[in-house]
Tab-separated table of C-alpha atoms (C1' of nucleotides) in Angstrom:
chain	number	residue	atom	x	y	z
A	223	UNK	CA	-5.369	15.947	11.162
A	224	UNK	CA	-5.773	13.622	8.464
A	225	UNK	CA	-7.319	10.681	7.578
A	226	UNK	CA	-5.351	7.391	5.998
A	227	UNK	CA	-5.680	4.044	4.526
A	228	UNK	CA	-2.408	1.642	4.763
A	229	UNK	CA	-3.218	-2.010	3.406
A	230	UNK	CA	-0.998	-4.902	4.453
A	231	UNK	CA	-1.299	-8.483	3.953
A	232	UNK	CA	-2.459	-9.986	7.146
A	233	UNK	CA	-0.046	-13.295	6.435
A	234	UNK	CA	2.860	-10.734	6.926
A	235	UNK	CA	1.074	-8.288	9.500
A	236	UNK	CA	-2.445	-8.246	10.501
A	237	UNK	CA	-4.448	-6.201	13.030
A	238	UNK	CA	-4.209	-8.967	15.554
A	239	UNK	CA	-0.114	-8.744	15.258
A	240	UNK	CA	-1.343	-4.755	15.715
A	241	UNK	CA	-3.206	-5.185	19.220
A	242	UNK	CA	-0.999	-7.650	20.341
A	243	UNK	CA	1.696	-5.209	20.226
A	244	UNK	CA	0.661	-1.790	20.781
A	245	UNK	CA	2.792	-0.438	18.203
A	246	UNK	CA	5.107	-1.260	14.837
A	247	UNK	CA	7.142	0.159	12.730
A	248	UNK	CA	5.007	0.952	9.065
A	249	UNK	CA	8.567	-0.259	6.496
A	250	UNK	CA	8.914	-1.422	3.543
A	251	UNK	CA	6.741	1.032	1.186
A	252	UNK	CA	8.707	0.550	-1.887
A	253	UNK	CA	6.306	2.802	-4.661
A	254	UNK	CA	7.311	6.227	-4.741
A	255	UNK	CA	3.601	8.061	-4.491
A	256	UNK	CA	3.352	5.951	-1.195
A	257	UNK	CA	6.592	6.913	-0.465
A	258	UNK	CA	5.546	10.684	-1.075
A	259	UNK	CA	2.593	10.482	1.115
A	260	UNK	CA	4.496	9.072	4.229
A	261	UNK	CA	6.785	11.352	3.893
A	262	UNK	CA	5.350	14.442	3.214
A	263	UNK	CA	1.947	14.464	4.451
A	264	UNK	CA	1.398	11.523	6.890
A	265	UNK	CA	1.297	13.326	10.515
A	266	UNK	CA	1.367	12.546	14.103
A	267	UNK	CA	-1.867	11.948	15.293
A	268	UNK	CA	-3.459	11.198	11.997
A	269	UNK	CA	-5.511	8.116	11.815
A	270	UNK	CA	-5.167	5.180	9.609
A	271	UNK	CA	-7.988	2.375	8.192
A	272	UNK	CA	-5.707	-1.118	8.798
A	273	UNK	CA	-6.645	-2.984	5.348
A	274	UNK	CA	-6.602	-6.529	4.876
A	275	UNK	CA	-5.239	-7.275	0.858
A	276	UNK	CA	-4.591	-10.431	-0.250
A	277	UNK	CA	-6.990	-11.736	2.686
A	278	UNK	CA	-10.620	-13.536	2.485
A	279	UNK	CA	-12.240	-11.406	2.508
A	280	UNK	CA	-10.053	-7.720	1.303
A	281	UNK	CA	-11.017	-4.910	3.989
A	282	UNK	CA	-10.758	-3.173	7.029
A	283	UNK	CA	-10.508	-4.290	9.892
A	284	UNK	CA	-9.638	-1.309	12.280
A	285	UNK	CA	-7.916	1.592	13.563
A	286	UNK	CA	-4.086	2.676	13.823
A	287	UNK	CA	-2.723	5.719	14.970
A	288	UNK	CA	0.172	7.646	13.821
A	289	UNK	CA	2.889	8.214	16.746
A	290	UNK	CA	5.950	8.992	15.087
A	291	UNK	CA	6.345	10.379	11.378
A	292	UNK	CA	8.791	10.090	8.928
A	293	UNK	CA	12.022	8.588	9.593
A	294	UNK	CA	14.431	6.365	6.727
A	295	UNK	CA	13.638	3.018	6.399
A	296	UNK	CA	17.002	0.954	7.601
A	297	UNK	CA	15.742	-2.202	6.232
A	298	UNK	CA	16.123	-0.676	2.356
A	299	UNK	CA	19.811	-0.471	3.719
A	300	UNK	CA	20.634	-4.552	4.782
A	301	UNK	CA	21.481	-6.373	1.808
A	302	UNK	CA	20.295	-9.542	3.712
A	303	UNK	CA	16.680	-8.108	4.185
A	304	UNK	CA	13.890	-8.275	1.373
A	305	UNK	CA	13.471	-4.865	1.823
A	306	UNK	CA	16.748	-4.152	0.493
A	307	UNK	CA	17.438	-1.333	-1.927
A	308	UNK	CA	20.820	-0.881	-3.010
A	309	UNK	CA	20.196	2.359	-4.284
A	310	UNK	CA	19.167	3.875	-0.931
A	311	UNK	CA	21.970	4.850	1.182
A	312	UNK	CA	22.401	6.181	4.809
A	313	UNK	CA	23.259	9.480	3.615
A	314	UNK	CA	20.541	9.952	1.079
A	315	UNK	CA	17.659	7.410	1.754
A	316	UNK	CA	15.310	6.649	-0.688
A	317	UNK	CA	12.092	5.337	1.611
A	318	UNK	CA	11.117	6.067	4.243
A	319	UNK	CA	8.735	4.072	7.248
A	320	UNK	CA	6.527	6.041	10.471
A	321	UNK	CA	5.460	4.031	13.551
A	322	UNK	CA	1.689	3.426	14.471
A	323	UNK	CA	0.144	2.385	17.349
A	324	UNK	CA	-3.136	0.667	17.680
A	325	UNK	CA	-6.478	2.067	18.839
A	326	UNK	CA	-9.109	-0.686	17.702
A	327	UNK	CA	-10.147	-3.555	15.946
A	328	UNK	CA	-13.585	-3.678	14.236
A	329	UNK	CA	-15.806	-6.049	15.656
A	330	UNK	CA	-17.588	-6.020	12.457
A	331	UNK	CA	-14.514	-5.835	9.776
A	332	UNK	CA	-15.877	-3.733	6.513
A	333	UNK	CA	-14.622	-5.840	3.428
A	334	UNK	CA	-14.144	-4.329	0.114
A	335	UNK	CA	-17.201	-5.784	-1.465
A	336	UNK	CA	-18.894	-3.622	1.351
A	337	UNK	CA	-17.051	-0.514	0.136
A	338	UNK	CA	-17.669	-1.021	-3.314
A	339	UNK	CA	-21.655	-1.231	-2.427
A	340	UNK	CA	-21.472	1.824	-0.654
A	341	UNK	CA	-22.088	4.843	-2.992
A	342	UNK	CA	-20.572	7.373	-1.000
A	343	UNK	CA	-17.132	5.343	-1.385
A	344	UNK	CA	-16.935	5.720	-5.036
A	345	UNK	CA	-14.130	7.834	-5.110
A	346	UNK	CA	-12.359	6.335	-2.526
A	347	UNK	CA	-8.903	4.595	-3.922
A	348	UNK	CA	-8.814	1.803	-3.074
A	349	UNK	CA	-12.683	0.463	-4.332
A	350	UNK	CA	-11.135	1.383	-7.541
A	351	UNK	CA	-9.942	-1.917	-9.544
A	352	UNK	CA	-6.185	-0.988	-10.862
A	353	UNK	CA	-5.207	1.199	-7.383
A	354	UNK	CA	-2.358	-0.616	-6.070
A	355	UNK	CA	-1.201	2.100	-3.789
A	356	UNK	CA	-0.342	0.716	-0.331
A	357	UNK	CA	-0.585	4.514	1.228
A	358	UNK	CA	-4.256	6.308	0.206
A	359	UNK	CA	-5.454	9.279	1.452
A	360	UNK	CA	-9.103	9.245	3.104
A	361	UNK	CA	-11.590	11.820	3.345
A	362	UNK	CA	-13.234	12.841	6.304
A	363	UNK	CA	-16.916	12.094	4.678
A	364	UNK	CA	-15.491	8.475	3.609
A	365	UNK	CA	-13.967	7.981	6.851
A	366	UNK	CA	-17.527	8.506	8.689
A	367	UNK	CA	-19.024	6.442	6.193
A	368	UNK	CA	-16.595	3.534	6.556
A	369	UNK	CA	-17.174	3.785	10.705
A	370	UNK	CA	-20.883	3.509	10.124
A	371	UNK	CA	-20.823	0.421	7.742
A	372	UNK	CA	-18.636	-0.866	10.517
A	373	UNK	CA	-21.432	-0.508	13.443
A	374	UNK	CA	-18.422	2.094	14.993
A	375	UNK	CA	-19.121	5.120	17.108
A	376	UNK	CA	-17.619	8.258	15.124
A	377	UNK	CA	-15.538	9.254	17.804
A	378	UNK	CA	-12.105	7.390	18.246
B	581	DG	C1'	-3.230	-20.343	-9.038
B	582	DC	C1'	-4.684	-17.131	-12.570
B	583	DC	C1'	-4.226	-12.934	-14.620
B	584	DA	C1'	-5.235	-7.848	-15.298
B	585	DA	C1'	-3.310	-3.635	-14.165
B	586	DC	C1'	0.353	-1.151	-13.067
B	587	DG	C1'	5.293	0.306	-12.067
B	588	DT	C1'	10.086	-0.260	-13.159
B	589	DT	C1'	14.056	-1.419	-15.897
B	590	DG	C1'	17.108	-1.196	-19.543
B	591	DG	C1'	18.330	-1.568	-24.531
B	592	DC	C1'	18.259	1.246	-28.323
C	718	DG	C1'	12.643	9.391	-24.709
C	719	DC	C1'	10.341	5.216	-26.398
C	720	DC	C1'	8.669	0.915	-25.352
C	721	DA	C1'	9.083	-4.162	-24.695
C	722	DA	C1'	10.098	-7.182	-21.080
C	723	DC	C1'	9.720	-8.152	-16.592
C	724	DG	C1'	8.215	-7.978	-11.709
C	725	DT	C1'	4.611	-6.979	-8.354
C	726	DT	C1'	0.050	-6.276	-6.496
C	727	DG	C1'	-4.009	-8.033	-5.189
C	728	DG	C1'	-8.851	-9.454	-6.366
C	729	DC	C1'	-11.024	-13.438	-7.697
DNA sequence: GCCAACGTTGGC
DNA sequence: GCCAACGTTGGC
């Protein structure tokens, strides 16, 4: 069981688009050490920090749940869809997407200016300036941490 | 909207 | 394989 951080801009998808429906599909990682993460090492049941970027203010603002791992991306394969890639091909697909469903939104979102302030965090990814990866690994002491500056009971 | 920090592409 | 040019991310 492992611990996750997937950012999305909440113009595109937000936590609210989350809760209001249950579930989505996570496509459209296009960076290969995402790619490798979600792949390899993102499993069912593992639970994922929803981050705001590009938002006012940056941060998290909940929970998500893995439910299904791994599967190829079929939007890399429409040539209509911005997600296209024409090097990725039925056969041999180059990304790759996993479903999550939603568990809870903070009442008390944690922005990024609250992570950076938070010694604990300094190793975290993405209070680092230059980490652009959309797929982070989080550890179970940062995790904690993060519930805590959230006002959020430990347990899920 | 700006721009720094990266990642990717492609000529050589 | 180098590296300049270009595109993207994402905070501010």
């Amino acid at each position: 069981m492992q611990y996750w951080l997937f950012k999305c801009e909440p113009s595109v998808y937000s936590i609210d688009d989350l809760a209001r429906d249950k579930k989505t599909s996570w496509e459209g990682v296009r960076n290969y050490q995402a790619r490798n993460f979600l792949r390899d090492q993102v499993k069912k049941g593992d639970l994922v920090f929803f981050y705001h970027s590009n938002a006012e203010p940056p941060g998290i603002f909940g929970i998500a749940e893995v439910v299904r791992e791994a599967y190829a991306d079929h939007f890399a394969l429409d040539p209509k869809h911005k997600y296209y890639d024409p090097k990725s091909s039925k056969d041999e697909p180059i990304w790759y997407m996993v479903d999550v469903g939603f568990v809870r939104k903070f009442e008390h979102p944690v922005t990024l200016a609250m992570l950076k302030d938070a010694p604990e965090l300094d190793d975290m990814m993405v209070t680092k300036r230059g980490t652009r990866l959309s797929i982070q690994p989080v550890k179970k002491s940062e995790w904690e941490t993060v519930l805590k500056l959230a006002g959020e009971k430990l347990r899920v």
